[in-house]
Amino acid sequence: MTLNDYSIPDMINVLTKVIDNRGYCVCKVSSLGKLTNELFVDLFESHFVNPAYLCSDTNSVYENYCNIKNIPLYERPSNYLSIIEKNGYMIPDIGDPIKTEETAKNNQKVFEKLYNEQLIDKITNRGYMNFEDFQKLKKQNSLPLGRVNELHNEIKKFIYSGMTNVSTKYLQNYIVFLLILIIEKLIMALSFITDVANENLNF
């Protein structure tokens, strides 16, 4: 289950998003300021059913909750990309297989060094874990934050590009409306795929 909170400029609102590995999500305007431990529990705990992991950017609210509930937490700092770039990460040149292999080896060393220094993503509340075991666990459980970050970008685009004069008072309603639109798109896409598959079977 992945968590993310986002402050909306000019509105002083914190929008907190939770999404699980099946795509179910909860988005709530959680506060007019900073998300607190109490508020997080009040708004979201009822939506958690024995989560295997919580995934988030670095936030003491999520850390405190996971410590209390004894839930492993995958954390990735919001400035992750700038950290790895400053420490020697290189973009692979897919046109040159030899250079690509050399770059992959270099990047692996960068990741391991930064992991051991606790500067990049990690799993907390489960004791020490070496880099190799961490990588395997992250891959097996699909722990990165891609899905919640995609939703974050959808909301940002919707608020700033698709709407004008968005009122703080009705911000939660705007978010619900956006989620309905996203669900409708998914239903249409699934319907199209089903129709194509049925046509191929009948052929």
mmCIF file with all atom_site columns, C-alpha atoms in Angstrom:
data_model
loop_
_atom_site.group_PDB
_atom_site.id
_atom_site.type_symbol
_atom_site.label_atom_id
_atom_site.label_alt_id
_atom_site.label_comp_id
_atom_site.label_asym_id
_atom_site.label_entity_id
_atom_site.label_seq_id
_atom_site.pdbx_PDB_ins_code
_atom_site.Cartn_x
_atom_site.Cartn_y
_atom_site.Cartn_z
_atom_site.occupancy
_atom_site.B_iso_or_equiv
_atom_site.pdbx_formal_charge
_atom_site.auth_seq_id
_atom_site.auth_comp_id
_atom_site.auth_asym_id
_atom_site.auth_atom_id
_atom_site.pdbx_PDB_model_num
ATOM 1   C CA . MET A 1 1   ? 0.000   0.000   0.000   1.00 0.00 ? 1   MET A CA 1
ATOM 2   C CA . THR A 1 2   ? 1.499   3.306   -1.104  1.00 0.00 ? 2   THR A CA 1
ATOM 3   C CA . LEU A 1 3   ? 1.107   6.690   0.580   1.00 0.00 ? 3   LEU A CA 1
ATOM 4   C CA . ASN A 1 4   ? 1.927   10.201  -0.482  1.00 0.00 ? 4   ASN A CA 1
ATOM 5   C CA . ASP A 1 5   ? 1.069   13.682  0.714   1.00 0.00 ? 5   ASP A CA 1
ATOM 6   C CA . TYR A 1 6   ? 1.254   16.823  -1.377  1.00 0.00 ? 6   TYR A CA 1
ATOM 7   C CA . SER A 1 7   ? 0.900   20.464  -0.415  1.00 0.00 ? 7   SER A CA 1
ATOM 8   C CA . ILE A 1 8   ? -1.112  22.430  -2.970  1.00 0.00 ? 8   ILE A CA 1
ATOM 9   C CA . PRO A 1 9   ? 0.526   25.827  -3.537  1.00 0.00 ? 9   PRO A CA 1
ATOM 10  C CA . ASP A 1 10  ? -1.641  28.921  -2.932  1.00 0.00 ? 10  ASP A CA 1
ATOM 11  C CA . MET A 1 11  ? -4.194  26.779  -1.038  1.00 0.00 ? 11  MET A CA 1
ATOM 12  C CA . ILE A 1 12  ? -2.122  25.669  1.979   1.00 0.00 ? 12  ILE A CA 1
ATOM 13  C CA . ASN A 1 13  ? -3.899  22.296  1.718   1.00 0.00 ? 13  ASN A CA 1
ATOM 14  C CA . VAL A 1 14  ? -2.326  18.913  2.218   1.00 0.00 ? 14  VAL A CA 1
ATOM 15  C CA . LEU A 1 15  ? -3.739  16.237  -0.057  1.00 0.00 ? 15  LEU A CA 1
ATOM 16  C CA . THR A 1 16  ? -2.928  12.715  1.153   1.00 0.00 ? 16  THR A CA 1
ATOM 17  C CA . LYS A 1 17  ? -3.263  9.753   -1.188  1.00 0.00 ? 17  LYS A CA 1
ATOM 18  C CA . VAL A 1 18  ? -3.279  6.020   -0.424  1.00 0.00 ? 18  VAL A CA 1
ATOM 19  C CA . ILE A 1 19  ? -3.293  3.383   -3.173  1.00 0.00 ? 19  ILE A CA 1
ATOM 20  C CA . ASP A 1 20  ? -2.934  -0.408  -2.955  1.00 0.00 ? 20  ASP A CA 1
ATOM 21  C CA . ASN A 1 21  ? -1.453  -2.958  -5.356  1.00 0.00 ? 21  ASN A CA 1
ATOM 22  C CA . ARG A 1 22  ? -4.882  -3.595  -6.926  1.00 0.00 ? 22  ARG A CA 1
ATOM 23  C CA . GLY A 1 23  ? -5.334  0.076   -7.828  1.00 0.00 ? 23  GLY A CA 1
ATOM 24  C CA . TYR A 1 24  ? -7.871  0.932   -5.112  1.00 0.00 ? 24  TYR A CA 1
ATOM 25  C CA . CYS A 1 25  ? -7.191  4.426   -3.823  1.00 0.00 ? 25  CYS A CA 1
ATOM 26  C CA . VAL A 1 26  ? -8.295  6.922   -1.200  1.00 0.00 ? 26  VAL A CA 1
ATOM 27  C CA . CYS A 1 27  ? -7.599  10.636  -1.681  1.00 0.00 ? 27  CYS A CA 1
ATOM 28  C CA . LYS A 1 28  ? -8.419  13.123  1.037   1.00 0.00 ? 28  LYS A CA 1
ATOM 29  C CA . VAL A 1 29  ? -7.745  16.770  1.687   1.00 0.00 ? 29  VAL A CA 1
ATOM 30  C CA . SER A 1 30  ? -6.252  16.012  5.059   1.00 0.00 ? 30  SER A CA 1
ATOM 31  C CA . SER A 1 31  ? -5.451  19.420  6.508   1.00 0.00 ? 31  SER A CA 1
ATOM 32  C CA . LEU A 1 32  ? -4.941  23.145  6.083   1.00 0.00 ? 32  LEU A CA 1
ATOM 33  C CA . GLY A 1 33  ? -1.299  22.864  6.971   1.00 0.00 ? 33  GLY A CA 1
ATOM 34  C CA . LYS A 1 34  ? 0.721   19.844  8.071   1.00 0.00 ? 34  LYS A CA 1
ATOM 35  C CA . LEU A 1 35  ? -0.474  16.247  8.268   1.00 0.00 ? 35  LEU A CA 1
ATOM 36  C CA . THR A 1 36  ? -0.427  14.995  11.870  1.00 0.00 ? 36  THR A CA 1
ATOM 37  C CA . ASN A 1 37  ? -0.282  11.487  13.355  1.00 0.00 ? 37  ASN A CA 1
ATOM 38  C CA . GLU A 1 38  ? -3.812  11.788  14.769  1.00 0.00 ? 38  GLU A CA 1
ATOM 39  C CA . LEU A 1 39  ? -5.292  13.063  11.514  1.00 0.00 ? 39  LEU A CA 1
ATOM 40  C CA . PHE A 1 40  ? -3.661  10.331  9.476   1.00 0.00 ? 40  PHE A CA 1
ATOM 41  C CA . VAL A 1 41  ? -5.113  7.639   11.760  1.00 0.00 ? 41  VAL A CA 1
ATOM 42  C CA . ASP A 1 42  ? -8.583  9.236   11.738  1.00 0.00 ? 42  ASP A CA 1
ATOM 43  C CA . LEU A 1 43  ? -8.742  9.545   7.953   1.00 0.00 ? 43  LEU A CA 1
ATOM 44  C CA . PHE A 1 44  ? -7.025  6.398   6.738   1.00 0.00 ? 44  PHE A CA 1
ATOM 45  C CA . GLU A 1 45  ? -6.670  3.618   9.294   1.00 0.00 ? 45  GLU A CA 1
ATOM 46  C CA . SER A 1 46  ? -10.146 2.228   8.556   1.00 0.00 ? 46  SER A CA 1
ATOM 47  C CA . HIS A 1 47  ? -9.015  1.633   4.947   1.00 0.00 ? 47  HIS A CA 1
ATOM 48  C CA . PHE A 1 48  ? -6.048  -0.570  5.945   1.00 0.00 ? 48  PHE A CA 1
ATOM 49  C CA . VAL A 1 49  ? -6.620  -4.335  6.118   1.00 0.00 ? 49  VAL A CA 1
ATOM 50  C CA . ASN A 1 50  ? -3.464  -6.135  7.286   1.00 0.00 ? 50  ASN A CA 1
ATOM 51  C CA . PRO A 1 51  ? -1.056  -4.357  4.908   1.00 0.00 ? 51  PRO A CA 1
ATOM 52  C CA . ALA A 1 52  ? 2.120   -6.326  4.165   1.00 0.00 ? 52  ALA A CA 1
ATOM 53  C CA . TYR A 1 53  ? 4.041   -3.092  3.522   1.00 0.00 ? 53  TYR A CA 1
ATOM 54  C CA . LEU A 1 54  ? 3.404   0.614   3.485   1.00 0.00 ? 54  LEU A CA 1
ATOM 55  C CA . CYS A 1 55  ? 5.362   2.609   0.889   1.00 0.00 ? 55  CYS A CA 1
ATOM 56  C CA . SER A 1 56  ? 5.906   6.352   1.137   1.00 0.00 ? 56  SER A CA 1
ATOM 57  C CA . ASP A 1 57  ? 8.249   9.248   0.736   1.00 0.00 ? 57  ASP A CA 1
ATOM 58  C CA . THR A 1 58  ? 10.099  10.236  3.903   1.00 0.00 ? 58  THR A CA 1
ATOM 59  C CA . ASN A 1 59  ? 7.577   11.452  6.462   1.00 0.00 ? 59  ASN A CA 1
ATOM 60  C CA . SER A 1 60  ? 7.653   11.055  10.249  1.00 0.00 ? 60  SER A CA 1
ATOM 61  C CA . VAL A 1 61  ? 3.851   10.537  10.327  1.00 0.00 ? 61  VAL A CA 1
ATOM 62  C CA . TYR A 1 62  ? 4.126   7.338   8.286   1.00 0.00 ? 62  TYR A CA 1
ATOM 63  C CA . GLU A 1 63  ? 7.202   6.206   10.239  1.00 0.00 ? 63  GLU A CA 1
ATOM 64  C CA . ASN A 1 64  ? 5.430   6.689   13.580  1.00 0.00 ? 64  ASN A CA 1
ATOM 65  C CA . TYR A 1 65  ? 2.332   4.842   12.402  1.00 0.00 ? 65  TYR A CA 1
ATOM 66  C CA . CYS A 1 66  ? 4.346   1.867   11.117  1.00 0.00 ? 66  CYS A CA 1
ATOM 67  C CA . ASN A 1 67  ? 6.413   1.702   14.309  1.00 0.00 ? 67  ASN A CA 1
ATOM 68  C CA . ILE A 1 68  ? 3.271   1.616   16.454  1.00 0.00 ? 68  ILE A CA 1
ATOM 69  C CA . LYS A 1 69  ? 1.512   -0.958  14.259  1.00 0.00 ? 69  LYS A CA 1
ATOM 70  C CA . ASN A 1 70  ? 4.664   -3.006  13.558  1.00 0.00 ? 70  ASN A CA 1
ATOM 71  C CA . ILE A 1 71  ? 4.280   -2.671  9.769   1.00 0.00 ? 71  ILE A CA 1
ATOM 72  C CA . PRO A 1 72  ? 7.352   -2.660  7.505   1.00 0.00 ? 72  PRO A CA 1
ATOM 73  C CA . LEU A 1 73  ? 7.740   0.679   5.738   1.00 0.00 ? 73  LEU A CA 1
ATOM 74  C CA . TYR A 1 74  ? 9.392   1.199   2.361   1.00 0.00 ? 74  TYR A CA 1
ATOM 75  C CA . GLU A 1 75  ? 10.673  4.790   2.271   1.00 0.00 ? 75  GLU A CA 1
ATOM 76  C CA . ARG A 1 76  ? 12.002  6.687   -0.711  1.00 0.00 ? 76  ARG A CA 1
ATOM 77  C CA . PRO A 1 77  ? 13.099  10.325  -0.282  1.00 0.00 ? 77  PRO A CA 1
ATOM 78  C CA . SER A 1 78  ? 11.345  12.832  -2.542  1.00 0.00 ? 78  SER A CA 1
ATOM 79  C CA . ASN A 1 79  ? 14.751  14.044  -3.827  1.00 0.00 ? 79  ASN A CA 1
ATOM 80  C CA . TYR A 1 80  ? 15.842  10.488  -4.715  1.00 0.00 ? 80  TYR A CA 1
ATOM 81  C CA . LEU A 1 81  ? 16.721  11.283  -8.343  1.00 0.00 ? 81  LEU A CA 1
ATOM 82  C CA . SER A 1 82  ? 18.878  14.294  -7.479  1.00 0.00 ? 82  SER A CA 1
ATOM 83  C CA . ILE A 1 83  ? 20.699  12.240  -4.816  1.00 0.00 ? 83  ILE A CA 1
ATOM 84  C CA . ILE A 1 84  ? 21.676  9.444   -7.200  1.00 0.00 ? 84  ILE A CA 1
ATOM 85  C CA . GLU A 1 85  ? 22.628  11.874  -9.992  1.00 0.00 ? 85  GLU A CA 1
ATOM 86  C CA . LYS A 1 86  ? 24.914  13.853  -7.663  1.00 0.00 ? 86  LYS A CA 1
ATOM 87  C CA . ASN A 1 87  ? 26.628  10.637  -6.609  1.00 0.00 ? 87  ASN A CA 1
ATOM 88  C CA . GLY A 1 88  ? 27.559  9.317   -10.039 1.00 0.00 ? 88  GLY A CA 1
ATOM 89  C CA . TYR A 1 89  ? 24.461  7.641   -11.462 1.00 0.00 ? 89  TYR A CA 1
ATOM 90  C CA . MET A 1 90  ? 24.651  7.489   -15.279 1.00 0.00 ? 90  MET A CA 1
ATOM 91  C CA . ILE A 1 91  ? 21.855  7.056   -17.827 1.00 0.00 ? 91  ILE A CA 1
ATOM 92  C CA . PRO A 1 92  ? 22.481  3.851   -19.848 1.00 0.00 ? 92  PRO A CA 1
ATOM 93  C CA . ASP A 1 93  ? 23.251  4.219   -23.568 1.00 0.00 ? 93  ASP A CA 1
ATOM 94  C CA . ILE A 1 94  ? 20.961  1.547   -25.034 1.00 0.00 ? 94  ILE A CA 1
ATOM 95  C CA . GLY A 1 95  ? 22.618  1.951   -28.443 1.00 0.00 ? 95  GLY A CA 1
ATOM 96  C CA . ASP A 1 96  ? 25.920  0.616   -27.117 1.00 0.00 ? 96  ASP A CA 1
ATOM 97  C CA . PRO A 1 97  ? 25.634  -2.793  -25.345 1.00 0.00 ? 97  PRO A CA 1
ATOM 98  C CA . ILE A 1 98  ? 29.198  -2.670  -23.951 1.00 0.00 ? 98  ILE A CA 1
ATOM 99  C CA . LYS A 1 99  ? 28.761  0.798   -22.458 1.00 0.00 ? 99  LYS A CA 1
ATOM 100 C CA . THR A 1 100 ? 25.327  -0.196  -21.180 1.00 0.00 ? 100 THR A CA 1
ATOM 101 C CA . GLU A 1 101 ? 26.863  -3.089  -19.239 1.00 0.00 ? 101 GLU A CA 1
ATOM 102 C CA . GLU A 1 102 ? 29.605  -0.845  -17.811 1.00 0.00 ? 102 GLU A CA 1
ATOM 103 C CA . THR A 1 103 ? 27.020  1.774   -16.831 1.00 0.00 ? 103 THR A CA 1
ATOM 104 C CA . ALA A 1 104 ? 24.851  -0.849  -15.126 1.00 0.00 ? 104 ALA A CA 1
ATOM 105 C CA . LYS A 1 105 ? 27.815  -2.015  -13.027 1.00 0.00 ? 105 LYS A CA 1
ATOM 106 C CA . ASN A 1 106 ? 28.669  1.575   -12.095 1.00 0.00 ? 106 ASN A CA 1
ATOM 107 C CA . ASN A 1 107 ? 25.067  2.353   -11.149 1.00 0.00 ? 107 ASN A CA 1
ATOM 108 C CA . GLN A 1 108 ? 24.824  -0.779  -9.030  1.00 0.00 ? 108 GLN A CA 1
ATOM 109 C CA . LYS A 1 109 ? 27.879  0.378   -7.045  1.00 0.00 ? 109 LYS A CA 1
ATOM 110 C CA . VAL A 1 110 ? 26.320  3.840   -6.640  1.00 0.00 ? 110 VAL A CA 1
ATOM 111 C CA . PHE A 1 111 ? 23.048  2.370   -5.371  1.00 0.00 ? 111 PHE A CA 1
ATOM 112 C CA . GLU A 1 112 ? 24.791  0.028   -2.936  1.00 0.00 ? 112 GLU A CA 1
ATOM 113 C CA . LYS A 1 113 ? 27.006  2.802   -1.524  1.00 0.00 ? 113 LYS A CA 1
ATOM 114 C CA . LEU A 1 114 ? 24.055  5.171   -1.041  1.00 0.00 ? 114 LEU A CA 1
ATOM 115 C CA . TYR A 1 115 ? 21.920  2.389   0.445   1.00 0.00 ? 115 TYR A CA 1
ATOM 116 C CA . ASN A 1 116 ? 24.586  1.530   3.015   1.00 0.00 ? 116 ASN A CA 1
ATOM 117 C CA . GLU A 1 117 ? 24.832  5.233   3.896   1.00 0.00 ? 117 GLU A CA 1
ATOM 118 C CA . GLN A 1 118 ? 21.014  5.346   4.348   1.00 0.00 ? 118 GLN A CA 1
ATOM 119 C CA . LEU A 1 119 ? 20.690  8.131   1.765   1.00 0.00 ? 119 LEU A CA 1
ATOM 120 C CA . ILE A 1 120 ? 18.199  6.533   -0.626  1.00 0.00 ? 120 ILE A CA 1
ATOM 121 C CA . ASP A 1 121 ? 15.243  4.148   -0.397  1.00 0.00 ? 121 ASP A CA 1
ATOM 122 C CA . LYS A 1 122 ? 15.128  1.581   2.395   1.00 0.00 ? 122 LYS A CA 1
ATOM 123 C CA . ILE A 1 123 ? 12.813  -0.624  4.447   1.00 0.00 ? 123 ILE A CA 1
ATOM 124 C CA . THR A 1 124 ? 12.456  0.414   8.056   1.00 0.00 ? 124 THR A CA 1
ATOM 125 C CA . ASN A 1 125 ? 10.978  -1.364  11.044  1.00 0.00 ? 125 ASN A CA 1
ATOM 126 C CA . ARG A 1 126 ? 12.434  -4.727  10.025  1.00 0.00 ? 126 ARG A CA 1
ATOM 127 C CA . GLY A 1 127 ? 15.983  -4.582  11.334  1.00 0.00 ? 127 GLY A CA 1
ATOM 128 C CA . TYR A 1 128 ? 19.137  -4.582  9.216   1.00 0.00 ? 128 TYR A CA 1
ATOM 129 C CA . MET A 1 129 ? 18.886  -5.830  5.633   1.00 0.00 ? 129 MET A CA 1
ATOM 130 C CA . ASN A 1 130 ? 21.836  -6.026  3.243   1.00 0.00 ? 130 ASN A CA 1
ATOM 131 C CA . PHE A 1 131 ? 21.587  -4.365  -0.160  1.00 0.00 ? 131 PHE A CA 1
ATOM 132 C CA . GLU A 1 132 ? 21.148  -7.592  -2.168  1.00 0.00 ? 132 GLU A CA 1
ATOM 133 C CA . ASP A 1 133 ? 18.266  -8.812  0.008   1.00 0.00 ? 133 ASP A CA 1
ATOM 134 C CA . PHE A 1 134 ? 16.686  -5.355  -0.111  1.00 0.00 ? 134 PHE A CA 1
ATOM 135 C CA . GLN A 1 135 ? 16.784  -5.314  -3.929  1.00 0.00 ? 135 GLN A CA 1
ATOM 136 C CA . LYS A 1 136 ? 15.175  -8.768  -4.140  1.00 0.00 ? 136 LYS A CA 1
ATOM 137 C CA . LEU A 1 137 ? 12.442  -7.856  -1.663  1.00 0.00 ? 137 LEU A CA 1
ATOM 138 C CA . LYS A 1 138 ? 11.691  -4.581  -3.436  1.00 0.00 ? 138 LYS A CA 1
ATOM 139 C CA . LYS A 1 139 ? 11.358  -6.337  -6.795  1.00 0.00 ? 139 LYS A CA 1
ATOM 140 C CA . GLN A 1 140 ? 9.282   -9.263  -5.485  1.00 0.00 ? 140 GLN A CA 1
ATOM 141 C CA . ASN A 1 141 ? 6.778   -6.957  -3.754  1.00 0.00 ? 141 ASN A CA 1
ATOM 142 C CA . SER A 1 142 ? 6.695   -4.108  -6.335  1.00 0.00 ? 142 SER A CA 1
ATOM 143 C CA . LEU A 1 143 ? 7.471   -1.563  -3.625  1.00 0.00 ? 143 LEU A CA 1
ATOM 144 C CA . PRO A 1 144 ? 8.400   1.650   -5.525  1.00 0.00 ? 144 PRO A CA 1
ATOM 145 C CA . LEU A 1 145 ? 6.087   4.685   -5.560  1.00 0.00 ? 145 LEU A CA 1
ATOM 146 C CA . GLY A 1 146 ? 5.324   4.874   -9.287  1.00 0.00 ? 146 GLY A CA 1
ATOM 147 C CA . ARG A 1 147 ? 1.580   4.324   -9.024  1.00 0.00 ? 147 ARG A CA 1
ATOM 148 C CA . VAL A 1 148 ? 0.903   6.953   -6.367  1.00 0.00 ? 148 VAL A CA 1
ATOM 149 C CA . ASN A 1 149 ? 3.195   9.429   -8.153  1.00 0.00 ? 149 ASN A CA 1
ATOM 150 C CA . GLU A 1 150 ? 1.192   8.933   -11.372 1.00 0.00 ? 150 GLU A CA 1
ATOM 151 C CA . LEU A 1 151 ? -1.982  9.744   -9.455  1.00 0.00 ? 151 LEU A CA 1
ATOM 152 C CA . HIS A 1 152 ? -0.263  12.769  -7.924  1.00 0.00 ? 152 HIS A CA 1
ATOM 153 C CA . ASN A 1 153 ? 0.586   14.058  -11.413 1.00 0.00 ? 153 ASN A CA 1
ATOM 154 C CA . GLU A 1 154 ? -2.981  13.433  -12.640 1.00 0.00 ? 154 GLU A CA 1
ATOM 155 C CA . ILE A 1 155 ? -4.385  15.505  -9.776  1.00 0.00 ? 155 ILE A CA 1
ATOM 156 C CA . LYS A 1 156 ? -1.864  18.291  -10.319 1.00 0.00 ? 156 LYS A CA 1
ATOM 157 C CA . LYS A 1 157 ? -2.664  18.446  -14.040 1.00 0.00 ? 157 LYS A CA 1
ATOM 158 C CA . PHE A 1 158 ? -6.406  18.388  -13.354 1.00 0.00 ? 158 PHE A CA 1
ATOM 159 C CA . ILE A 1 159 ? -6.301  21.193  -10.769 1.00 0.00 ? 159 ILE A CA 1
ATOM 160 C CA . TYR A 1 160 ? -3.921  23.520  -12.620 1.00 0.00 ? 160 TYR A CA 1
ATOM 161 C CA . SER A 1 161 ? -4.757  22.803  -16.271 1.00 0.00 ? 161 SER A CA 1
ATOM 162 C CA . GLY A 1 162 ? -8.390  21.723  -16.318 1.00 0.00 ? 162 GLY A CA 1
ATOM 163 C CA . MET A 1 163 ? -9.905  24.021  -13.709 1.00 0.00 ? 163 MET A CA 1
ATOM 164 C CA . THR A 1 164 ? -9.989  27.701  -12.818 1.00 0.00 ? 164 THR A CA 1
ATOM 165 C CA . ASN A 1 165 ? -10.781 29.353  -9.477  1.00 0.00 ? 165 ASN A CA 1
ATOM 166 C CA . VAL A 1 166 ? -10.696 26.083  -7.533  1.00 0.00 ? 166 VAL A CA 1
ATOM 167 C CA . SER A 1 167 ? -12.095 26.786  -4.067  1.00 0.00 ? 167 SER A CA 1
ATOM 168 C CA . THR A 1 168 ? -10.413 25.270  -1.028  1.00 0.00 ? 168 THR A CA 1
ATOM 169 C CA . LYS A 1 169 ? -13.863 24.612  0.416   1.00 0.00 ? 169 LYS A CA 1
ATOM 170 C CA . TYR A 1 170 ? -14.781 22.311  -2.484  1.00 0.00 ? 170 TYR A CA 1
ATOM 171 C CA . LEU A 1 171 ? -11.344 20.835  -3.196  1.00 0.00 ? 171 LEU A CA 1
ATOM 172 C CA . GLN A 1 172 ? -12.361 17.372  -1.927  1.00 0.00 ? 172 GLN A CA 1
ATOM 173 C CA . ASN A 1 173 ? -15.283 17.388  -4.384  1.00 0.00 ? 173 ASN A CA 1
ATOM 174 C CA . TYR A 1 174 ? -12.935 18.208  -7.256  1.00 0.00 ? 174 TYR A CA 1
ATOM 175 C CA . ILE A 1 175 ? -10.722 15.265  -6.272  1.00 0.00 ? 175 ILE A CA 1
ATOM 176 C CA . VAL A 1 176 ? -13.712 12.888  -6.135  1.00 0.00 ? 176 VAL A CA 1
ATOM 177 C CA . PHE A 1 177 ? -14.808 14.116  -9.573  1.00 0.00 ? 177 PHE A CA 1
ATOM 178 C CA . LEU A 1 178 ? -11.328 13.446  -10.994 1.00 0.00 ? 178 LEU A CA 1
ATOM 179 C CA . LEU A 1 179 ? -11.277 9.916   -9.549  1.00 0.00 ? 179 LEU A CA 1
ATOM 180 C CA . ILE A 1 180 ? -14.672 9.219   -11.134 1.00 0.00 ? 180 ILE A CA 1
ATOM 181 C CA . LEU A 1 181 ? -13.281 10.342  -14.506 1.00 0.00 ? 181 LEU A CA 1
ATOM 182 C CA . ILE A 1 182 ? -10.249 8.068   -14.075 1.00 0.00 ? 182 ILE A CA 1
ATOM 183 C CA . ILE A 1 183 ? -12.489 5.092   -13.205 1.00 0.00 ? 183 ILE A CA 1
ATOM 184 C CA . GLU A 1 184 ? -14.674 5.780   -16.263 1.00 0.00 ? 184 GLU A CA 1
ATOM 185 C CA . LYS A 1 185 ? -11.584 5.775   -18.496 1.00 0.00 ? 185 LYS A CA 1
ATOM 186 C CA . LEU A 1 186 ? -10.470 2.449   -17.018 1.00 0.00 ? 186 LEU A CA 1
ATOM 187 C CA . ILE A 1 187 ? -13.922 0.925   -17.541 1.00 0.00 ? 187 ILE A CA 1
ATOM 188 C CA . MET A 1 188 ? -13.957 2.099   -21.178 1.00 0.00 ? 188 MET A CA 1
ATOM 189 C CA . ALA A 1 189 ? -10.457 0.700   -21.742 1.00 0.00 ? 189 ALA A CA 1
ATOM 190 C CA . LEU A 1 190 ? -11.382 -2.666  -20.206 1.00 0.00 ? 190 LEU A CA 1
ATOM 191 C CA . SER A 1 191 ? -14.570 -2.772  -22.263 1.00 0.00 ? 191 SER A CA 1
ATOM 192 C CA . PHE A 1 192 ? -12.609 -2.088  -25.464 1.00 0.00 ? 192 PHE A CA 1
ATOM 193 C CA . ILE A 1 193 ? -10.059 -4.816  -24.631 1.00 0.00 ? 193 ILE A CA 1
ATOM 194 C CA . THR A 1 194 ? -12.869 -7.286  -23.889 1.00 0.00 ? 194 THR A CA 1
ATOM 195 C CA . ASP A 1 195 ? -14.617 -6.467  -27.181 1.00 0.00 ? 195 ASP A CA 1
ATOM 196 C CA . VAL A 1 196 ? -11.401 -6.929  -29.168 1.00 0.00 ? 196 VAL A CA 1
ATOM 197 C CA . ALA A 1 197 ? -10.669 -10.218 -27.400 1.00 0.00 ? 197 ALA A CA 1
ATOM 198 C CA . ASN A 1 198 ? -14.209 -11.490 -28.114 1.00 0.00 ? 198 ASN A CA 1
ATOM 199 C CA . GLU A 1 199 ? -13.933 -10.516 -31.777 1.00 0.00 ? 199 GLU A CA 1
ATOM 200 C CA . ASN A 1 200 ? -10.652 -12.419 -32.078 1.00 0.00 ? 200 ASN A CA 1
ATOM 201 C CA . LEU A 1 201 ? -12.198 -15.498 -30.450 1.00 0.00 ? 201 LEU A CA 1
ATOM 202 C CA . ASN A 1 202 ? -15.187 -15.390 -32.804 1.00 0.00 ? 202 ASN A CA 1
ATOM 203 C CA . PHE A 1 203 ? -12.871 -14.993 -35.778 1.00 0.00 ? 203 PHE A CA 1
#
